[in-house]
Amino acid sequence: MIVTLAGGVGAARFLEGLARVVPPASITVIVNTGDDIDLYGLRISPDLDIVMYTLAGLVDPKQGWGIQNDTYHCLDTLKSYGHDPWFLLGDRDLATHIHRTLLLNQGRTLTEVSDQIRRSLSLETRFLPMSDERVTTRILTPGGSLHFEEYLVQRHARDPVQTVEFAGIEAAHPAPGVLEAIAEAEAIILAPSNPIVSIGSILAVPGVRAALRQTPAPVVAISPIVGGATIKGPADKLMSGLGLEVSARGVADYYRDFLDVLIIDQVDAALAAAIEAQGQRVMVMDTIMRGLPEKEALARAALAAIQ
């Protein structure tokens, strides 16, 4: 079993490649749910939906999220009623959120609901939310505390970052199967996701980081920082705001206590020696996933790094 920690578009694209080079049923994905938000009375789980839509072949390829060729009649009507539809939700996408909310209101756990959605999408890969308890990623800015989606989507990540908080993390537990998957894995891959709010939220769940330190499986990460910046998303701004070095070396340092191998882009090859001096092995390659061949190549490289 290959376990992947994931969140966001980069992770979904990597998983698309991974599911083409190993049997999808051999993959277990532990997904960030710190981005989950309630809108219009519905529970939205952005990262769970992104990875499942992508592997189901439904995702909008241009955006990397949402459902391809979706319509927005519901949001248009909400706007006519005076609502501000700052979070884009297509009509078919809304059906997922309605379904999720109905099942949660019936007493199902997020783990159970996510597995039901997975089966409805005919996906063989196993998806585990990081926790069934509610954990909310909040960005502290000079203007106050913002939900991560407000910071990213509504305010376009323009606010200076003072710190990142995971509200509710003290009372959270790893979702059923999370610690067992880490302990029993043949290999663990940290997808090229935001290390602070996509992977960092998972690591913050009590017991997860310790499990990664204790697992006998090799742990490989793919740096989402290329040439001192991100390809997509605000990881560079968040790392900078927290006083971390915005580089592949900064990513290696953030994962330092459990990481065995870091895959970095060829433009960062000069950092390899410094990273290896910290105790991690380094693989250098083109990590930009421009299309399916690059996604598959990156997945194969991660598997080779495991060996």
PDB file of C-alpha atoms in Angstrom:
ATOM      1  CA  MET A   1       0.000   0.000   0.000  1.00  0.00           C
ATOM      2  CA  ILE A   2       1.214   3.472  -0.920  1.00  0.00           C
ATOM      3  CA  VAL A   3       0.005   6.222   1.402  1.00  0.00           C
ATOM      4  CA  THR A   4      -0.093   9.789   0.128  1.00  0.00           C
ATOM      5  CA  LEU A   5      -0.670  12.925   2.195  1.00  0.00           C
ATOM      6  CA  ALA A   6      -2.470  15.370  -0.041  1.00  0.00           C
ATOM      7  CA  GLY A   7      -4.350  18.601  -0.459  1.00  0.00           C
ATOM      8  CA  GLY A   8      -5.001  20.972  -3.331  1.00  0.00           C
ATOM      9  CA  VAL A   9      -4.566  20.979  -7.083  1.00  0.00           C
ATOM     10  CA  GLY A  10      -0.900  19.942  -7.100  1.00  0.00           C
ATOM     11  CA  ALA A  11      -1.683  16.844  -5.085  1.00  0.00           C
ATOM     12  CA  ALA A  12      -4.602  15.938  -7.330  1.00  0.00           C
ATOM     13  CA  ARG A  13      -2.430  16.202 -10.440  1.00  0.00           C
ATOM     14  CA  PHE A  14       0.274  14.066  -8.871  1.00  0.00           C
ATOM     15  CA  LEU A  15      -2.284  11.442  -7.831  1.00  0.00           C
ATOM     16  CA  GLU A  16      -3.623  11.366 -11.372  1.00  0.00           C
ATOM     17  CA  GLY A  17      -0.168  10.280 -12.508  1.00  0.00           C
ATOM     18  CA  LEU A  18       0.338   7.871  -9.610  1.00  0.00           C
ATOM     19  CA  ALA A  19      -2.965   6.107 -10.296  1.00  0.00           C
ATOM     20  CA  ARG A  20      -1.759   5.413 -13.837  1.00  0.00           C
ATOM     21  CA  VAL A  21       1.536   3.794 -12.851  1.00  0.00           C
ATOM     22  CA  VAL A  22       0.343   1.676  -9.899  1.00  0.00           C
ATOM     23  CA  PRO A  23      -3.037   0.005  -9.330  1.00  0.00           C
ATOM     24  CA  PRO A  24      -5.440   2.661  -7.971  1.00  0.00           C
ATOM     25  CA  ALA A  25      -6.632   0.234  -5.299  1.00  0.00           C
ATOM     26  CA  SER A  26      -3.100   0.141  -3.856  1.00  0.00           C
ATOM     27  CA  ILE A  27      -3.243   3.873  -2.996  1.00  0.00           C
ATOM     28  CA  THR A  28      -4.586   5.361   0.227  1.00  0.00           C
ATOM     29  CA  VAL A  29      -4.847   9.147   0.313  1.00  0.00           C
ATOM     30  CA  ILE A  30      -4.962  11.058   3.611  1.00  0.00           C
ATOM     31  CA  VAL A  31      -6.580  14.370   2.722  1.00  0.00           C
ATOM     32  CA  ASN A  32      -6.443  17.812   4.323  1.00  0.00           C
ATOM     33  CA  THR A  33      -9.817  18.928   5.668  1.00  0.00           C
ATOM     34  CA  GLY A  34      -8.637  22.118   7.364  1.00  0.00           C
ATOM     35  CA  ASP A  35      -9.962  24.040   4.353  1.00  0.00           C
ATOM     36  CA  ASP A  36     -13.515  22.760   4.916  1.00  0.00           C
ATOM     37  CA  ILE A  37     -16.029  25.575   5.155  1.00  0.00           C
ATOM     38  CA  ASP A  38     -19.790  25.975   5.605  1.00  0.00           C
ATOM     39  CA  LEU A  39     -21.503  28.081   2.944  1.00  0.00           C
ATOM     40  CA  TYR A  40     -25.266  28.443   2.350  1.00  0.00           C
ATOM     41  CA  GLY A  41     -25.772  25.849   5.077  1.00  0.00           C
ATOM     42  CA  LEU A  42     -23.676  23.274   3.235  1.00  0.00           C
ATOM     43  CA  ARG A  43     -20.419  21.563   4.208  1.00  0.00           C
ATOM     44  CA  ILE A  44     -17.815  22.151   1.530  1.00  0.00           C
ATOM     45  CA  SER A  45     -14.719  19.912   1.578  1.00  0.00           C
ATOM     46  CA  PRO A  46     -12.559  21.454  -1.176  1.00  0.00           C
ATOM     47  CA  ASP A  47      -9.557  19.140  -1.054  1.00  0.00           C
ATOM     48  CA  LEU A  48     -11.542  15.915  -0.802  1.00  0.00           C
ATOM     49  CA  ASP A  49     -13.572  17.015  -3.811  1.00  0.00           C
ATOM     50  CA  ILE A  50     -10.554  18.129  -5.850  1.00  0.00           C
ATOM     51  CA  VAL A  51      -8.737  14.810  -5.527  1.00  0.00           C
ATOM     52  CA  MET A  52     -11.847  12.697  -6.084  1.00  0.00           C
ATOM     53  CA  TYR A  53     -13.111  14.741  -9.042  1.00  0.00           C
ATOM     54  CA  THR A  54      -9.641  14.559 -10.603  1.00  0.00           C
ATOM     55  CA  LEU A  55      -9.286  10.797 -10.305  1.00  0.00           C
ATOM     56  CA  ALA A  56     -12.871  10.336 -11.504  1.00  0.00           C
ATOM     57  CA  GLY A  57     -12.107  12.358 -14.648  1.00  0.00           C
ATOM     58  CA  LEU A  58     -14.662  15.018 -13.728  1.00  0.00           C
ATOM     59  CA  VAL A  59     -12.472  17.957 -12.748  1.00  0.00           C
ATOM     60  CA  ASP A  60     -12.328  21.168 -14.741  1.00  0.00           C
ATOM     61  CA  PRO A  61      -8.814  20.802 -16.227  1.00  0.00           C
ATOM     62  CA  LYS A  62      -8.269  24.532 -16.661  1.00  0.00           C
ATOM     63  CA  GLN A  63      -9.118  25.440 -13.068  1.00  0.00           C
ATOM     64  CA  GLY A  64      -7.944  22.233 -11.439  1.00  0.00           C
ATOM     65  CA  TRP A  65     -11.066  22.228  -9.251  1.00  0.00           C
ATOM     66  CA  GLY A  66     -14.817  22.037  -9.731  1.00  0.00           C
ATOM     67  CA  ILE A  67     -16.581  19.936 -12.360  1.00  0.00           C
ATOM     68  CA  GLN A  68     -15.890  20.348 -16.051  1.00  0.00           C
ATOM     69  CA  ASN A  69     -18.617  22.139 -18.047  1.00  0.00           C
ATOM     70  CA  ASP A  70     -20.589  22.895 -14.892  1.00  0.00           C
ATOM     71  CA  THR A  71     -23.235  25.631 -14.854  1.00  0.00           C
ATOM     72  CA  TYR A  72     -23.791  28.313 -12.233  1.00  0.00           C
ATOM     73  CA  HIS A  73     -27.544  28.954 -12.264  1.00  0.00           C
ATOM     74  CA  CYS A  74     -27.864  28.478  -8.509  1.00  0.00           C
ATOM     75  CA  LEU A  75     -25.166  31.040  -7.693  1.00  0.00           C
ATOM     76  CA  ASP A  76     -26.608  33.462 -10.233  1.00  0.00           C
ATOM     77  CA  THR A  77     -29.957  33.243  -8.471  1.00  0.00           C
ATOM     78  CA  LEU A  78     -28.349  33.636  -5.039  1.00  0.00           C
ATOM     79  CA  LYS A  79     -26.617  36.755  -6.335  1.00  0.00           C
ATOM     80  CA  SER A  80     -29.982  38.144  -7.455  1.00  0.00           C
ATOM     81  CA  TYR A  81     -31.160  37.697  -3.866  1.00  0.00           C
ATOM     82  CA  GLY A  82     -28.282  39.826  -2.606  1.00  0.00           C
ATOM     83  CA  HIS A  83     -25.718  37.178  -1.718  1.00  0.00           C
ATOM     84  CA  ASP A  84     -22.032  37.584  -2.571  1.00  0.00           C
ATOM     85  CA  PRO A  85     -21.048  34.322  -4.313  1.00  0.00           C
ATOM     86  CA  TRP A  86     -17.305  34.769  -3.786  1.00  0.00           C
ATOM     87  CA  PHE A  87     -16.740  31.017  -3.571  1.00  0.00           C
ATOM     88  CA  LEU A  88     -17.514  29.553  -6.984  1.00  0.00           C
ATOM     89  CA  LEU A  89     -19.745  26.494  -6.731  1.00  0.00           C
ATOM     90  CA  GLY A  90     -21.199  24.957  -9.858  1.00  0.00           C
ATOM     91  CA  ASP A  91     -24.612  23.343  -9.938  1.00  0.00           C
ATOM     92  CA  ARG A  92     -23.284  19.761 -10.187  1.00  0.00           C
ATOM     93  CA  ASP A  93     -20.671  20.528  -7.549  1.00  0.00           C
ATOM     94  CA  LEU A  94     -23.433  21.793  -5.264  1.00  0.00           C
ATOM     95  CA  ALA A  95     -25.110  18.401  -5.516  1.00  0.00           C
ATOM     96  CA  THR A  96     -22.030  16.857  -3.867  1.00  0.00           C
ATOM     97  CA  HIS A  97     -22.161  19.382  -1.035  1.00  0.00           C
ATOM     98  CA  ILE A  98     -25.904  18.881  -0.523  1.00  0.00           C
ATOM     99  CA  HIS A  99     -25.389  15.115  -0.417  1.00  0.00           C
ATOM    100  CA  ARG A 100     -22.480  15.401   2.024  1.00  0.00           C
ATOM    101  CA  THR A 101     -24.408  17.723   4.312  1.00  0.00           C
ATOM    102  CA  LEU A 102     -27.500  15.520   4.335  1.00  0.00           C
ATOM    103  CA  LEU A 103     -25.452  12.480   5.337  1.00  0.00           C
ATOM    104  CA  LEU A 104     -23.518  14.385   8.005  1.00  0.00           C
ATOM    105  CA  ASN A 105     -26.803  15.652   9.430  1.00  0.00           C
ATOM    106  CA  GLN A 106     -27.977  12.036   9.634  1.00  0.00           C
ATOM    107  CA  GLY A 107     -25.056  11.297  11.947  1.00  0.00           C
ATOM    108  CA  ARG A 108     -22.593   9.833   9.456  1.00  0.00           C
ATOM    109  CA  THR A 109     -18.918  10.680   9.941  1.00  0.00           C
ATOM    110  CA  LEU A 110     -16.912  12.530   7.317  1.00  0.00           C
ATOM    111  CA  THR A 111     -14.931   9.326   6.761  1.00  0.00           C
ATOM    112  CA  GLU A 112     -18.129   7.390   6.046  1.00  0.00           C
ATOM    113  CA  VAL A 113     -19.532  10.113   3.804  1.00  0.00           C
ATOM    114  CA  SER A 114     -16.288  10.443   1.836  1.00  0.00           C
ATOM    115  CA  ASP A 115     -16.177   6.704   1.236  1.00  0.00           C
ATOM    116  CA  GLN A 116     -19.777   6.727   0.047  1.00  0.00           C
ATOM    117  CA  ILE A 117     -18.965   9.505  -2.433  1.00  0.00           C
ATOM    118  CA  ARG A 118     -15.856   7.594  -3.549  1.00  0.00           C
ATOM    119  CA  ARG A 119     -17.940   4.513  -4.294  1.00  0.00           C
ATOM    120  CA  SER A 120     -20.536   6.582  -6.131  1.00  0.00           C
ATOM    121  CA  LEU A 121     -17.743   7.915  -8.345  1.00  0.00           C
ATOM    122  CA  SER A 122     -16.506   4.322  -8.964  1.00  0.00           C
ATOM    123  CA  LEU A 123     -13.070   5.089  -7.534  1.00  0.00           C
ATOM    124  CA  GLU A 124     -10.858   2.250  -6.287  1.00  0.00           C
ATOM    125  CA  THR A 125      -8.429   4.489  -4.429  1.00  0.00           C
ATOM    126  CA  ARG A 126      -9.122   4.875  -0.713  1.00  0.00           C
ATOM    127  CA  PHE A 127      -9.615   8.397   0.641  1.00  0.00           C
ATOM    128  CA  LEU A 128      -9.357   9.249   4.324  1.00  0.00           C
ATOM    129  CA  PRO A 129     -10.063  12.719   5.738  1.00  0.00           C
ATOM    130  CA  MET A 130      -7.339  13.659   8.209  1.00  0.00           C
ATOM    131  CA  SER A 131      -9.930  13.803  11.023  1.00  0.00           C
ATOM    132  CA  ASP A 132     -13.651  13.371  11.545  1.00  0.00           C
ATOM    133  CA  GLU A 133     -13.548  16.264  14.021  1.00  0.00           C
ATOM    134  CA  ARG A 134     -13.795  19.773  12.680  1.00  0.00           C
ATOM    135  CA  VAL A 135     -10.428  21.482  12.244  1.00  0.00           C
ATOM    136  CA  THR A 136     -10.362  24.919  10.612  1.00  0.00           C
ATOM    137  CA  THR A 137      -7.276  26.523   9.128  1.00  0.00           C
ATOM    138  CA  ARG A 138      -7.203  30.229   9.955  1.00  0.00           C
ATOM    139  CA  ILE A 139      -4.735  32.841   8.763  1.00  0.00           C
ATOM    140  CA  LEU A 140      -3.903  35.593  11.231  1.00  0.00           C
ATOM    141  CA  THR A 141      -3.351  38.905   9.424  1.00  0.00           C
ATOM    142  CA  PRO A 142      -2.958  42.510  10.614  1.00  0.00           C
ATOM    143  CA  GLY A 143      -6.677  42.924   9.890  1.00  0.00           C
ATOM    144  CA  GLY A 144      -7.744  39.917  11.930  1.00  0.00           C
ATOM    145  CA  SER A 145      -8.230  36.175  11.611  1.00  0.00           C
ATOM    146  CA  LEU A 146      -9.463  34.809   8.280  1.00  0.00           C
ATOM    147  CA  HIS A 147     -10.685  31.370   7.297  1.00  0.00           C
ATOM    148  CA  PHE A 148      -8.145  30.027   4.810  1.00  0.00           C
ATOM    149  CA  GLU A 149     -10.684  30.104   1.965  1.00  0.00           C
ATOM    150  CA  GLU A 150     -11.515  33.729   2.768  1.00  0.00           C
ATOM    151  CA  TYR A 151      -7.803  34.551   2.728  1.00  0.00           C
ATOM    152  CA  LEU A 152      -7.146  32.659  -0.517  1.00  0.00           C
ATOM    153  CA  VAL A 153     -10.316  32.956  -2.595  1.00  0.00           C
ATOM    154  CA  GLN A 154     -12.157  36.019  -1.326  1.00  0.00           C
ATOM    155  CA  ARG A 155      -9.094  38.179  -0.631  1.00  0.00           C
ATOM    156  CA  HIS A 156      -6.729  36.584  -3.185  1.00  0.00           C
ATOM    157  CA  ALA A 157      -3.975  35.963  -0.600  1.00  0.00           C
ATOM    158  CA  ARG A 158      -3.085  39.651  -0.504  1.00  0.00           C
ATOM    159  CA  ASP A 159      -3.015  40.029   3.292  1.00  0.00           C
ATOM    160  CA  PRO A 160       0.326  39.809   5.136  1.00  0.00           C
ATOM    161  CA  VAL A 161       0.538  36.556   7.099  1.00  0.00           C
ATOM    162  CA  GLN A 162       1.404  36.728  10.780  1.00  0.00           C
ATOM    163  CA  THR A 163       0.712  33.136  11.733  1.00  0.00           C
ATOM    164  CA  VAL A 164      -1.401  30.098  10.846  1.00  0.00           C
ATOM    165  CA  GLU A 165      -3.736  28.458  13.334  1.00  0.00           C
ATOM    166  CA  PHE A 166      -5.612  25.158  13.180  1.00  0.00           C
ATOM    167  CA  ALA A 167      -8.701  25.863  15.252  1.00  0.00           C
ATOM    168  CA  GLY A 168     -10.008  22.747  16.988  1.00  0.00           C
ATOM    169  CA  ILE A 169      -6.808  20.774  16.522  1.00  0.00           C
ATOM    170  CA  GLU A 170      -6.387  20.029  20.244  1.00  0.00           C
ATOM    171  CA  ALA A 171      -9.660  18.086  20.337  1.00  0.00           C
ATOM    172  CA  ALA A 172      -9.125  16.352  16.987  1.00  0.00           C
ATOM    173  CA  HIS A 173      -8.212  12.718  16.456  1.00  0.00           C
ATOM    174  CA  PRO A 174      -6.897  11.048  13.318  1.00  0.00           C
ATOM    175  CA  ALA A 175      -9.784   9.645  11.308  1.00  0.00           C
ATOM    176  CA  PRO A 176     -10.254   5.875  11.547  1.00  0.00           C
ATOM    177  CA  GLY A 177      -7.617   4.163   9.457  1.00  0.00           C
ATOM    178  CA  VAL A 178      -5.172   7.076   9.257  1.00  0.00           C
ATOM    179  CA  LEU A 179      -2.599   5.884  11.801  1.00  0.00           C
ATOM    180  CA  GLU A 180      -3.032   2.288  10.693  1.00  0.00           C
ATOM    181  CA  ALA A 181      -2.388   3.249   7.059  1.00  0.00           C
ATOM    182  CA  ILE A 182       0.825   5.061   8.012  1.00  0.00           C
ATOM    183  CA  ALA A 183       2.010   2.147  10.143  1.00  0.00           C
ATOM    184  CA  GLU A 184       1.231  -0.485   7.493  1.00  0.00           C
ATOM    185  CA  ALA A 185       2.344   1.451   4.411  1.00  0.00           C
ATOM    186  CA  GLU A 186       5.016   0.142   2.069  1.00  0.00           C
ATOM    187  CA  ALA A 187       5.825   3.755   1.214  1.00  0.00           C
ATOM    188  CA  ILE A 188       4.586   7.219   2.085  1.00  0.00           C
ATOM    189  CA  ILE A 189       4.577  10.127  -0.347  1.00  0.00           C
ATOM    190  CA  LEU A 190       3.905  13.751   0.556  1.00  0.00           C
ATOM    191  CA  ALA A 191       2.378  15.248  -2.565  1.00  0.00           C
ATOM    192  CA  PRO A 192       3.556  18.617  -3.941  1.00  0.00           C
ATOM    193  CA  SER A 193       1.027  20.405  -1.752  1.00  0.00           C
ATOM    194  CA  ASN A 194       1.246  23.550   0.341  1.00  0.00           C
ATOM    195  CA  PRO A 195       3.461  22.396   3.245  1.00  0.00           C
ATOM    196  CA  ILE A 196       1.873  24.812   5.717  1.00  0.00           C
ATOM    197  CA  VAL A 197      -1.882  24.499   5.185  1.00  0.00           C
ATOM    198  CA  SER A 198      -2.355  21.351   3.076  1.00  0.00           C
ATOM    199  CA  ILE A 199       0.228  18.996   4.551  1.00  0.00           C
ATOM    200  CA  GLY A 200       0.820  21.001   7.733  1.00  0.00           C
ATOM    201  CA  SER A 201      -2.797  20.643   8.829  1.00  0.00           C
ATOM    202  CA  ILE A 202      -2.546  16.853   8.538  1.00  0.00           C
ATOM    203  CA  LEU A 203       0.735  16.840  10.454  1.00  0.00           C
ATOM    204  CA  ALA A 204      -0.893  18.937  13.189  1.00  0.00           C
ATOM    205  CA  VAL A 205      -3.523  16.283  13.966  1.00  0.00           C
ATOM    206  CA  PRO A 206      -2.334  14.693  17.232  1.00  0.00           C
ATOM    207  CA  GLY A 207      -0.459  11.475  16.551  1.00  0.00           C
ATOM    208  CA  VAL A 208       0.131  11.876  12.823  1.00  0.00           C
ATOM    209  CA  ARG A 209       3.600  13.422  12.885  1.00  0.00           C
ATOM    210  CA  ALA A 210       4.723  10.909  15.506  1.00  0.00           C
ATOM    211  CA  ALA A 211       3.394   8.085  13.332  1.00  0.00           C
ATOM    212  CA  LEU A 212       5.469   9.348  10.402  1.00  0.00           C
ATOM    213  CA  ARG A 213       8.566   9.383  12.591  1.00  0.00           C
ATOM    214  CA  GLN A 214       7.907   5.809  13.722  1.00  0.00           C
ATOM    215  CA  THR A 215       6.807   4.162  10.476  1.00  0.00           C
ATOM    216  CA  PRO A 216       9.267   1.701   8.930  1.00  0.00           C
ATOM    217  CA  ALA A 217       8.135   2.833   5.469  1.00  0.00           C
ATOM    218  CA  PRO A 218      10.317   5.246   3.502  1.00  0.00           C
ATOM    219  CA  VAL A 219       8.893   8.780   3.401  1.00  0.00           C
ATOM    220  CA  VAL A 220       9.311  10.807   0.200  1.00  0.00           C
ATOM    221  CA  ALA A 221       8.160  14.387  -0.377  1.00  0.00           C
ATOM    222  CA  ILE A 222       7.919  16.461  -3.544  1.00  0.00           C
ATOM    223  CA  SER A 223       8.769  20.120  -3.084  1.00  0.00           C
ATOM    224  CA  PRO A 224       6.022  22.497  -4.268  1.00  0.00           C
ATOM    225  CA  ILE A 225       8.540  25.361  -4.144  1.00  0.00           C
ATOM    226  CA  VAL A 226      10.418  25.824  -7.404  1.00  0.00           C
ATOM    227  CA  GLY A 227      12.963  28.575  -7.796  1.00  0.00           C
ATOM    228  CA  GLY A 228      11.814  30.269  -4.593  1.00  0.00           C
ATOM    229  CA  ALA A 229       8.125  30.440  -5.562  1.00  0.00           C
ATOM    230  CA  THR A 230       5.065  28.254  -5.968  1.00  0.00           C
ATOM    231  CA  ILE A 231       3.574  27.082  -9.232  1.00  0.00           C
ATOM    232  CA  LYS A 232       0.077  27.550  -7.813  1.00  0.00           C
ATOM    233  CA  GLY A 233      -1.234  28.753  -4.465  1.00  0.00           C
ATOM    234  CA  PRO A 234       0.157  30.865  -1.619  1.00  0.00           C
ATOM    235  CA  ALA A 235       2.693  28.486  -0.052  1.00  0.00           C
ATOM    236  CA  ASP A 236       5.507  30.968  -0.613  1.00  0.00           C
ATOM    237  CA  LYS A 237       3.591  33.774   1.127  1.00  0.00           C
ATOM    238  CA  LEU A 238       2.680  31.539   4.049  1.00  0.00           C
ATOM    239  CA  MET A 239       6.221  30.226   4.479  1.00  0.00           C
ATOM    240  CA  SER A 240       7.612  33.741   4.323  1.00  0.00           C
ATOM    241  CA  GLY A 241       5.049  35.011   6.848  1.00  0.00           C
ATOM    242  CA  LEU A 242       6.041  32.254   9.265  1.00  0.00           C
ATOM    243  CA  GLY A 243       9.719  33.084   8.930  1.00  0.00           C
ATOM    244  CA  LEU A 244      10.586  29.945   6.944  1.00  0.00           C
ATOM    245  CA  GLU A 245      12.999  29.909   4.047  1.00  0.00           C
ATOM    246  CA  VAL A 246      10.973  29.956   0.822  1.00  0.00           C
ATOM    247  CA  SER A 247      12.865  27.251  -1.002  1.00  0.00           C
ATOM    248  CA  ALA A 248      13.111  23.519  -1.438  1.00  0.00           C
ATOM    249  CA  ARG A 249      15.553  23.592   1.478  1.00  0.00           C
ATOM    250  CA  GLY A 250      12.865  25.278   3.586  1.00  0.00           C
ATOM    251  CA  VAL A 251      10.458  22.472   2.683  1.00  0.00           C
ATOM    252  CA  ALA A 252      13.057  19.873   3.660  1.00  0.00           C
ATOM    253  CA  ASP A 253      13.574  21.595   6.992  1.00  0.00           C
ATOM    254  CA  TYR A 254       9.815  21.696   7.668  1.00  0.00           C
ATOM    255  CA  TYR A 255       9.623  17.904   7.172  1.00  0.00           C
ATOM    256  CA  ARG A 256      13.021  17.262   8.685  1.00  0.00           C
ATOM    257  CA  ASP A 257      12.032  15.012  11.596  1.00  0.00           C
ATOM    258  CA  PHE A 258      10.519  12.257   9.441  1.00  0.00           C
ATOM    259  CA  LEU A 259      11.557  12.791   5.801  1.00  0.00           C
ATOM    260  CA  ASP A 260      13.889  10.369   3.993  1.00  0.00           C
ATOM    261  CA  VAL A 261      13.934  11.726   0.434  1.00  0.00           C
ATOM    262  CA  LEU A 262      13.000  15.074  -1.119  1.00  0.00           C
ATOM    263  CA  ILE A 263      12.345  15.439  -4.838  1.00  0.00           C
ATOM    264  CA  ILE A 264      13.257  18.936  -6.044  1.00  0.00           C
ATOM    265  CA  ASP A 265      13.060  20.657  -9.402  1.00  0.00           C
ATOM    266  CA  GLN A 266      16.134  20.887 -11.605  1.00  0.00           C
ATOM    267  CA  VAL A 267      16.228  24.675 -11.211  1.00  0.00           C
ATOM    268  CA  ASP A 268      16.942  24.079  -7.516  1.00  0.00           C
ATOM    269  CA  ALA A 269      19.753  21.567  -8.116  1.00  0.00           C
ATOM    270  CA  ALA A 270      22.237  23.839  -6.341  1.00  0.00           C
ATOM    271  CA  LEU A 271      20.327  23.287  -3.078  1.00  0.00           C
ATOM    272  CA  ALA A 272      20.790  19.511  -3.142  1.00  0.00           C
ATOM    273  CA  ALA A 273      24.045  19.466  -1.159  1.00  0.00           C
ATOM    274  CA  ALA A 274      22.640  21.679   1.612  1.00  0.00           C
ATOM    275  CA  ILE A 275      19.530  19.511   1.896  1.00  0.00           C
ATOM    276  CA  GLU A 276      21.557  16.316   2.016  1.00  0.00           C
ATOM    277  CA  ALA A 277      23.679  17.876   4.753  1.00  0.00           C
ATOM    278  CA  GLN A 278      20.461  17.981   6.830  1.00  0.00           C
ATOM    279  CA  GLY A 279      20.152  14.214   6.492  1.00  0.00           C
ATOM    280  CA  GLN A 280      17.694  13.776   3.618  1.00  0.00           C
ATOM    281  CA  ARG A 281      18.494  12.242   0.244  1.00  0.00           C
ATOM    282  CA  VAL A 282      17.659  14.383  -2.774  1.00  0.00           C
ATOM    283  CA  MET A 283      16.386  13.533  -6.245  1.00  0.00           C
ATOM    284  CA  VAL A 284      16.584  16.275  -8.885  1.00  0.00           C
ATOM    285  CA  MET A 285      14.244  16.310 -11.891  1.00  0.00           C
ATOM    286  CA  ASP A 286      11.672  18.360 -13.769  1.00  0.00           C
ATOM    287  CA  THR A 287       8.779  18.508 -11.286  1.00  0.00           C
ATOM    288  CA  ILE A 288       6.434  20.767 -13.322  1.00  0.00           C
ATOM    289  CA  MET A 289       3.333  18.765 -14.260  1.00  0.00           C
ATOM    290  CA  ARG A 290       2.447  20.318 -17.615  1.00  0.00           C
ATOM    291  CA  GLY A 291       0.511  17.297 -18.819  1.00  0.00           C
ATOM    292  CA  LEU A 292      -0.161  13.633 -18.208  1.00  0.00           C
ATOM    293  CA  PRO A 293       3.337  12.438 -19.271  1.00  0.00           C
ATOM    294  CA  GLU A 294       4.937  14.746 -16.680  1.00  0.00           C
ATOM    295  CA  LYS A 295       2.479  13.594 -13.999  1.00  0.00           C
ATOM    296  CA  GLU A 296       3.362   9.972 -14.690  1.00  0.00           C
ATOM    297  CA  ALA A 297       7.088  10.753 -14.771  1.00  0.00           C
ATOM    298  CA  LEU A 298       6.909  12.447 -11.382  1.00  0.00           C
ATOM    299  CA  ALA A 299       4.987   9.503  -9.935  1.00  0.00           C
ATOM    300  CA  ARG A 300       7.577   7.072 -11.296  1.00  0.00           C
ATOM    301  CA  ALA A 301      10.361   9.206  -9.826  1.00  0.00           C
ATOM    302  CA  ALA A 302       8.680   9.127  -6.402  1.00  0.00           C
ATOM    303  CA  LEU A 303       8.414   5.343  -6.636  1.00  0.00           C
ATOM    304  CA  ALA A 304      12.064   5.113  -7.693  1.00  0.00           C
ATOM    305  CA  ALA A 305      13.056   7.307  -4.730  1.00  0.00           C
ATOM    306  CA  ILE A 306      11.308   4.837  -2.447  1.00  0.00           C
ATOM    307  CA  GLN A 307      13.577   2.066  -3.716  1.00  0.00           C
TER     308      GLN A 307
END
